[in-house]
Amino acid sequence: FQKSMAGASPALVQRIPASAVGDCSAEAQWASPVFTACGQLWSLRMGTLGGGAPGTQFFCLLPHGHDERLKCSIFFAKRNGQGFKERRIHDWPMDLAGQPWGPTLDANELAKYKQEDGSVLIMVHADSLCGYADLQDFSATPPLRMTPR
């Protein structure tokens, strides 16, 4: 993994504590510190979807003080030696600029990323900002293939 990510500069590397991941009440939410990516301020939020399936959590990027959309990847680390999963955020709709956007994980998928202590390790790697003229459908682009070492 280290060799395949050589030269990469993540915008955010964060450990979400087990207490936040395990709390599936409607009020439960967690937020990263504000970070900079592509010259703009962002935070990553995690919480439970109201009315969603039990254990389902959202992980969304929240713009701070702007209405840009970030093309990025969120990497979820699996347990030691099992690699990681990339979730690409390249499909942020223009009409939701300035609003939170990101993936939702059901309880089964989220369980794959919980570490032995119940925490979740994530990395956000920014690609670029989505321009208003950027109409390409990036959600159809296959994910970057990296082999953990």
Tab-separated table of N, CA, C and O in Angstrom, residues 24-26 48-56:
chain	number	residue	atom	x	y	z
A	24	CYS	N	-25.621	4.224	16.644
A	24	CYS	CA	-26.505	4.320	15.483
A	24	CYS	C	-27.804	5.043	15.810
A	24	CYS	O	-28.799	4.896	15.117
A	25	SER	N	-27.816	5.833	16.888
A	25	SER	CA	-29.016	6.596	17.207
A	25	SER	C	-29.193	7.710	16.185
A	25	SER	O	-28.249	8.112	15.504
A	26	ALA	N	-30.403	8.204	16.066
A	26	ALA	CA	-30.714	9.226	15.062
A	26	ALA	C	-29.903	10.502	15.272
A	26	ALA	O	-29.635	11.228	14.329
A	48	THR	N	-26.009	8.836	10.965
A	48	THR	CA	-27.025	7.845	10.641
A	48	THR	C	-28.111	8.497	9.801
A	48	THR	O	-28.524	9.618	10.078
A	49	LEU	N	-28.557	7.770	8.783
A	49	LEU	CA	-29.655	8.268	7.963
A	49	LEU	C	-30.965	8.090	8.703
A	49	LEU	O	-31.283	6.983	9.150
A	50	GLY	N	-31.719	9.152	8.835
A	50	GLY	CA	-33.036	9.045	9.449
A	50	GLY	C	-33.945	8.198	8.579
A	50	GLY	O	-34.057	8.427	7.378
A	51	GLY	N	-34.548	7.185	9.158
A	51	GLY	CA	-35.444	6.306	8.400
A	51	GLY	C	-34.725	5.278	7.553
A	51	GLY	O	-35.366	4.518	6.833
A	52	GLY	N	-33.399	5.253	7.588
A	52	GLY	CA	-32.639	4.280	6.811
A	52	GLY	C	-32.572	2.946	7.533
A	52	GLY	O	-33.049	2.780	8.650
A	53	ALA	N	-31.971	1.975	6.876
A	53	ALA	CA	-31.797	0.653	7.475
A	53	ALA	C	-30.909	0.765	8.714
A	53	ALA	O	-29.979	1.576	8.743
A	54	PRO	N	-31.172	-0.021	9.733
A	54	PRO	CA	-30.346	0.023	10.951
A	54	PRO	C	-28.864	-0.191	10.632
A	54	PRO	O	-28.512	-1.070	9.859
A	55	GLY	N	-28.025	0.644	11.222
A	55	GLY	CA	-26.581	0.518	11.033
A	55	GLY	C	-26.050	1.221	9.803
A	55	GLY	O	-24.843	1.271	9.594
A	56	THR	N	-26.913	1.771	8.957
A	56	THR	CA	-26.471	2.482	7.758
A	56	THR	C	-25.908	3.848	8.158
A	56	THR	O	-26.508	4.563	8.935
